Amino acid sequence: NAGVTQTPKFRVLKTGQSMTLLCAQDMNHEYMYWYRQDPGMGLRLIHYSVGEGTTAKGEVPDGYNVSRLKKQNFLLGLESAAPSQTSVYFCASSYSVSNPQSNFGPGTRLTVL
Amino acid sequence: DAKTTQPNSMESNEEEPVHLPCNHSTISGTDYIHWYRQLPSQGPEYVIHGLTSNVNNRMASLAIAEDRKSSTLILHRATLRDAAVYYCIRGGYGGSQGNLIFGKGTKLSVKP
């Protein structure tokens, strides 16, 4: 099992550009999450999904959109990147509410100039 | 709002036990207590979780106070590989769909 994988690992964008971050999991998990981590800070939840076709806002959703068309994939989109979105982005998945252990991906380091 | 309080940093010597404290005085009856750790340049890694009883696994032990307002993560013999930021998290299940609210955590340093 690959666990949780994220694509790409690194990316540099110019202000106003758009991009999509891909998260994939092969554990048949129902729940998937996108977090961002700024230097010296803990992780903050951007959006999450409790199943295929469903998404919900987390703590810091502004400027991001997500989609969960397939159970194994969770996409995070930035329509018009801003320097404030420079961060490390982590995807995570978990099996269910009753099985709370989350598996995290290795992260995507995004810089917006 | 992380809703947990942890010391910013702690130090330990290699091969000695480490007790990492966490206060969660406003915890509800259905909230689990989770611990994750994050090694440098990596994603968080699950360590342990519990609800009311003390828990043990191959990585650590979790001691939960009887009133559930605090807990302690116990690493029985610290190794250099245990140097990481440790996050104590209150997980609200049911209503909050299982998402985790991270605070700043405790940075654990392990000295040889």
Short mmCIF file of C-alpha atoms in Angstrom, two decimals:
data_model
loop_
_atom_site.label_atom_id
_atom_site.label_comp_id
_atom_site.label_asym_id
_atom_site.label_seq_id
_atom_site.Cartn_x
_atom_site.Cartn_y
_atom_site.Cartn_z
CA ASN A 1 0.00 0.00 0.00
CA ALA A 2 1.23 3.44 -0.92
CA GLY A 3 -0.95 5.04 1.79
CA VAL A 4 -1.59 8.71 1.11
CA THR A 5 0.26 10.29 -1.79
CA GLN A 6 0.34 13.93 -2.87
CA THR A 7 1.17 15.48 -6.22
CA PRO A 8 3.19 17.61 -6.76
CA LYS A 9 5.80 17.72 -3.98
CA PHE A 10 6.88 21.28 -4.76
CA ARG A 11 5.43 24.12 -6.79
CA VAL A 12 6.15 27.79 -7.38
CA LEU A 13 3.33 29.98 -8.67
CA LYS A 14 2.99 33.61 -9.58
CA THR A 15 0.22 35.66 -8.01
CA GLY A 16 -3.02 35.10 -9.86
CA GLN A 17 -2.10 31.72 -11.32
CA SER A 18 -4.22 28.67 -10.64
CA MET A 19 -3.31 25.11 -9.77
CA THR A 20 -4.72 21.86 -8.43
CA LEU A 21 -3.15 19.68 -5.77
CA LEU A 22 -3.96 15.99 -5.97
CA CYS A 23 -4.32 13.67 -3.02
CA ALA A 24 -4.78 9.94 -3.49
CA GLN A 25 -5.27 7.14 -0.95
CA ASP A 26 -5.42 3.40 -1.48
CA MET A 27 -6.84 2.39 1.91
CA ASN A 28 -10.53 2.68 1.01
CA HIS A 29 -10.94 5.47 3.56
CA GLU A 30 -14.21 7.37 3.66
CA TYR A 31 -12.88 10.63 5.12
CA MET A 32 -10.32 12.88 3.49
CA TYR A 33 -8.91 16.24 4.58
CA TRP A 34 -6.76 19.10 3.36
CA TYR A 35 -4.64 21.03 5.87
CA ARG A 36 -2.15 23.85 5.54
CA GLN A 37 0.82 24.44 7.80
CA ASP A 38 2.58 27.77 8.03
CA PRO A 39 6.08 28.10 9.57
CA GLY A 40 6.12 27.42 13.30
CA MET A 41 2.40 26.69 13.37
CA GLY A 42 0.20 23.69 13.74
CA LEU A 43 -1.97 22.41 10.92
CA ARG A 44 -5.18 24.20 9.99
CA LEU A 45 -8.05 22.43 8.27
CA ILE A 46 -9.03 23.88 4.88
CA HIS A 47 -11.73 21.53 3.61
CA TYR A 48 -12.74 17.96 4.23
CA SER A 49 -14.92 15.24 2.76
CA VAL A 50 -16.93 12.55 4.49
CA GLY A 51 -17.47 10.52 1.33
CA GLU A 52 -17.46 10.48 -2.43
CA GLY A 53 -19.30 13.47 -3.83
CA THR A 54 -19.40 15.39 -0.54
CA THR A 55 -17.23 18.24 0.72
CA ALA A 56 -17.37 20.66 3.63
CA LYS A 57 -15.53 23.77 4.81
CA GLY A 58 -12.96 23.63 7.54
CA GLU A 59 -11.29 26.35 9.55
CA VAL A 60 -9.66 28.31 6.68
CA PRO A 61 -11.55 27.61 3.43
CA ASP A 62 -11.36 31.01 1.73
CA GLY A 63 -9.46 31.02 -1.57
CA TYR A 64 -9.67 27.24 -2.00
CA ASN A 65 -12.07 24.82 -3.63
CA VAL A 66 -12.17 21.04 -3.42
CA SER A 67 -13.73 18.11 -5.20
CA ARG A 68 -14.15 14.41 -4.36
CA LEU A 69 -15.39 12.80 -7.55
CA LYS A 70 -13.79 9.47 -6.71
CA LYS A 71 -13.51 7.93 -3.26
CA GLN A 72 -9.75 7.58 -3.51
CA ASN A 73 -9.00 11.11 -4.70
CA PHE A 74 -9.40 14.53 -3.09
CA LEU A 75 -8.45 17.59 -5.13
CA LEU A 76 -7.56 21.01 -3.73
CA GLY A 77 -7.79 23.94 -6.13
CA LEU A 78 -6.42 27.44 -5.95
CA GLU A 79 -8.24 29.57 -8.55
CA SER A 80 -6.16 32.73 -8.13
CA ALA A 81 -3.10 32.17 -5.99
CA ALA A 82 -2.01 34.81 -3.48
CA PRO A 83 1.26 35.14 -1.52
CA SER A 84 -0.72 34.44 1.67
CA GLN A 85 -1.28 30.93 0.34
CA THR A 86 2.41 30.14 0.50
CA SER A 87 2.46 27.14 2.82
CA VAL A 88 2.94 23.41 3.12
CA TYR A 89 -0.23 21.53 2.30
CA PHE A 90 -0.99 18.15 3.83
CA CYS A 91 -3.67 15.72 2.83
CA ALA A 92 -4.99 13.10 5.22
CA SER A 93 -7.52 10.30 5.23
CA SER A 94 -9.28 8.23 7.85
CA TYR A 95 -11.52 5.20 7.73
CA SER A 96 -14.52 6.38 9.68
CA VAL A 97 -15.72 8.35 12.65
CA SER A 98 -15.45 5.25 14.82
CA ASN A 99 -11.90 4.53 13.60
CA PRO A 100 -10.26 7.91 14.01
CA GLN A 101 -6.66 7.21 13.08
CA SER A 102 -5.66 9.53 10.26
CA ASN A 103 -2.94 8.85 7.72
CA PHE A 104 -1.14 11.90 6.36
CA GLY A 105 0.60 12.42 3.08
CA PRO A 106 4.17 13.77 2.77
CA GLY A 107 3.04 17.32 1.95
CA THR A 108 3.22 19.76 -0.94
CA ARG A 109 5.39 22.84 -0.51
CA LEU A 110 3.79 25.74 -2.39
CA THR A 111 5.36 29.14 -2.88
CA VAL A 112 3.38 32.01 -4.38
CA LEU A 113 5.48 34.91 -5.59
CA ASP B 1 -9.14 27.24 18.68
CA ALA B 2 -7.04 24.17 19.48
CA LYS B 3 -8.83 23.66 22.81
CA THR B 4 -5.75 21.96 24.27
CA THR B 5 -2.77 23.39 26.10
CA GLN B 6 0.73 21.95 25.83
CA PRO B 7 4.19 23.20 26.80
CA ASN B 8 6.02 24.74 23.87
CA SER B 9 9.08 22.57 24.29
CA MET B 10 10.59 19.79 26.38
CA GLU B 11 13.96 18.09 26.57
CA SER B 12 14.81 14.49 27.31
CA ASN B 13 17.85 12.29 27.46
CA GLU B 14 18.11 9.28 25.21
CA GLU B 15 16.81 6.01 26.69
CA GLU B 16 14.95 7.82 29.48
CA PRO B 17 11.15 7.99 29.79
CA VAL B 18 9.36 11.12 28.60
CA HIS B 19 6.06 12.41 29.91
CA LEU B 20 4.36 14.92 27.63
CA PRO B 21 1.44 16.70 29.33
CA CYS B 22 -1.72 18.09 27.79
CA ASN B 23 -4.60 20.02 29.32
CA HIS B 24 -8.05 19.85 27.77
CA SER B 25 -10.24 21.21 30.54
CA THR B 26 -13.28 21.88 28.29
CA ILE B 27 -13.38 18.41 26.79
CA SER B 28 -16.85 16.97 26.15
CA GLY B 29 -17.95 13.48 26.99
CA THR B 30 -17.71 12.29 23.40
CA ASP B 31 -14.34 13.81 22.51
CA TYR B 32 -11.45 11.46 21.96
CA ILE B 33 -7.91 12.48 22.86
CA HIS B 34 -5.44 11.97 20.03
CA TRP B 35 -1.70 12.31 19.84
CA TYR B 36 0.17 12.82 16.62
CA ARG B 37 3.80 13.65 16.06
CA GLN B 38 5.55 15.40 13.22
CA LEU B 39 9.17 14.76 12.40
CA PRO B 40 11.04 17.51 10.54
CA SER B 41 9.90 17.92 6.93
CA GLN B 42 7.32 15.14 7.21
CA GLY B 43 3.57 14.87 7.59
CA PRO B 44 2.06 14.15 11.00
CA GLU B 45 2.14 10.55 12.17
CA TYR B 46 -0.50 8.94 14.35
CA VAL B 47 0.77 7.94 17.79
CA ILE B 48 -2.17 6.94 19.96
CA HIS B 49 -5.72 7.86 20.94
CA GLY B 50 -8.10 7.17 23.81
CA LEU B 51 -11.44 8.10 25.31
CA THR B 52 -11.50 7.27 29.02
CA SER B 53 -9.16 4.42 29.83
CA ASN B 54 -5.40 4.39 29.65
CA VAL B 55 -4.11 3.01 26.37
CA ASN B 56 -0.92 1.29 25.30
CA ASN B 57 0.51 0.51 21.89
CA ARG B 58 3.90 -0.25 20.44
CA MET B 59 4.81 3.43 20.22
CA ALA B 60 3.63 4.90 23.50
CA SER B 61 1.19 4.91 26.40
CA LEU B 62 -1.60 7.38 27.00
CA ALA B 63 -2.63 8.14 30.56
CA ILE B 64 -5.96 9.95 30.86
CA ALA B 65 -6.95 11.68 34.07
CA GLU B 66 -10.09 10.42 35.74
CA ASP B 67 -11.90 13.73 35.08
CA ARG B 68 -10.55 13.66 31.49
CA LYS B 69 -9.36 17.27 31.77
CA SER B 70 -5.77 16.30 31.18
CA SER B 71 -3.71 13.52 29.69
CA THR B 72 -0.08 12.47 29.41
CA LEU B 73 1.70 10.83 26.53
CA ILE B 74 4.43 8.52 27.78
CA LEU B 75 7.37 7.47 25.67
CA HIS B 76 8.96 4.70 27.70
CA ARG B 77 12.50 4.99 26.33
CA ALA B 78 13.20 8.03 24.21
CA THR B 79 15.37 7.59 21.14
CA LEU B 80 16.89 10.22 18.89
CA ARG B 81 14.22 9.34 16.33
CA ASP B 82 11.54 10.50 18.79
CA ALA B 83 12.65 14.12 18.43
CA ALA B 84 9.57 15.74 16.90
CA VAL B 85 6.67 18.07 17.53
CA TYR B 86 3.96 16.24 19.47
CA TYR B 87 0.36 17.36 19.06
CA CYS B 88 -2.37 16.65 21.57
CA ILE B 89 -5.76 16.97 19.92
CA ARG B 90 -9.32 16.83 21.07
CA GLY B 91 -11.27 15.05 18.40
CA GLY B 92 -14.96 15.75 18.35
CA TYR B 93 -16.70 12.90 16.62
CA GLY B 94 -20.15 12.78 15.34
CA GLY B 95 -20.87 16.46 14.99
CA SER B 96 -17.44 17.46 13.75
CA GLN B 97 -17.09 14.56 11.34
CA GLY B 98 -13.79 13.35 12.69
CA ASN B 99 -11.58 16.27 11.72
CA LEU B 100 -8.63 17.12 13.92
CA ILE B 101 -7.88 20.62 15.24
CA PHE B 102 -4.13 21.00 15.69
CA GLY B 103 -2.50 23.43 18.11
CA LYS B 104 1.19 24.34 18.08
CA GLY B 105 2.25 21.20 19.92
CA THR B 106 5.29 20.43 22.08
CA LYS B 107 8.68 20.31 20.45
CA LEU B 108 10.57 17.41 22.01
CA SER B 109 14.35 17.43 21.88
CA VAL B 110 16.26 14.23 22.70
CA LYS B 111 19.88 14.48 23.81
CA PRO B 112 22.31 11.60 23.28
#
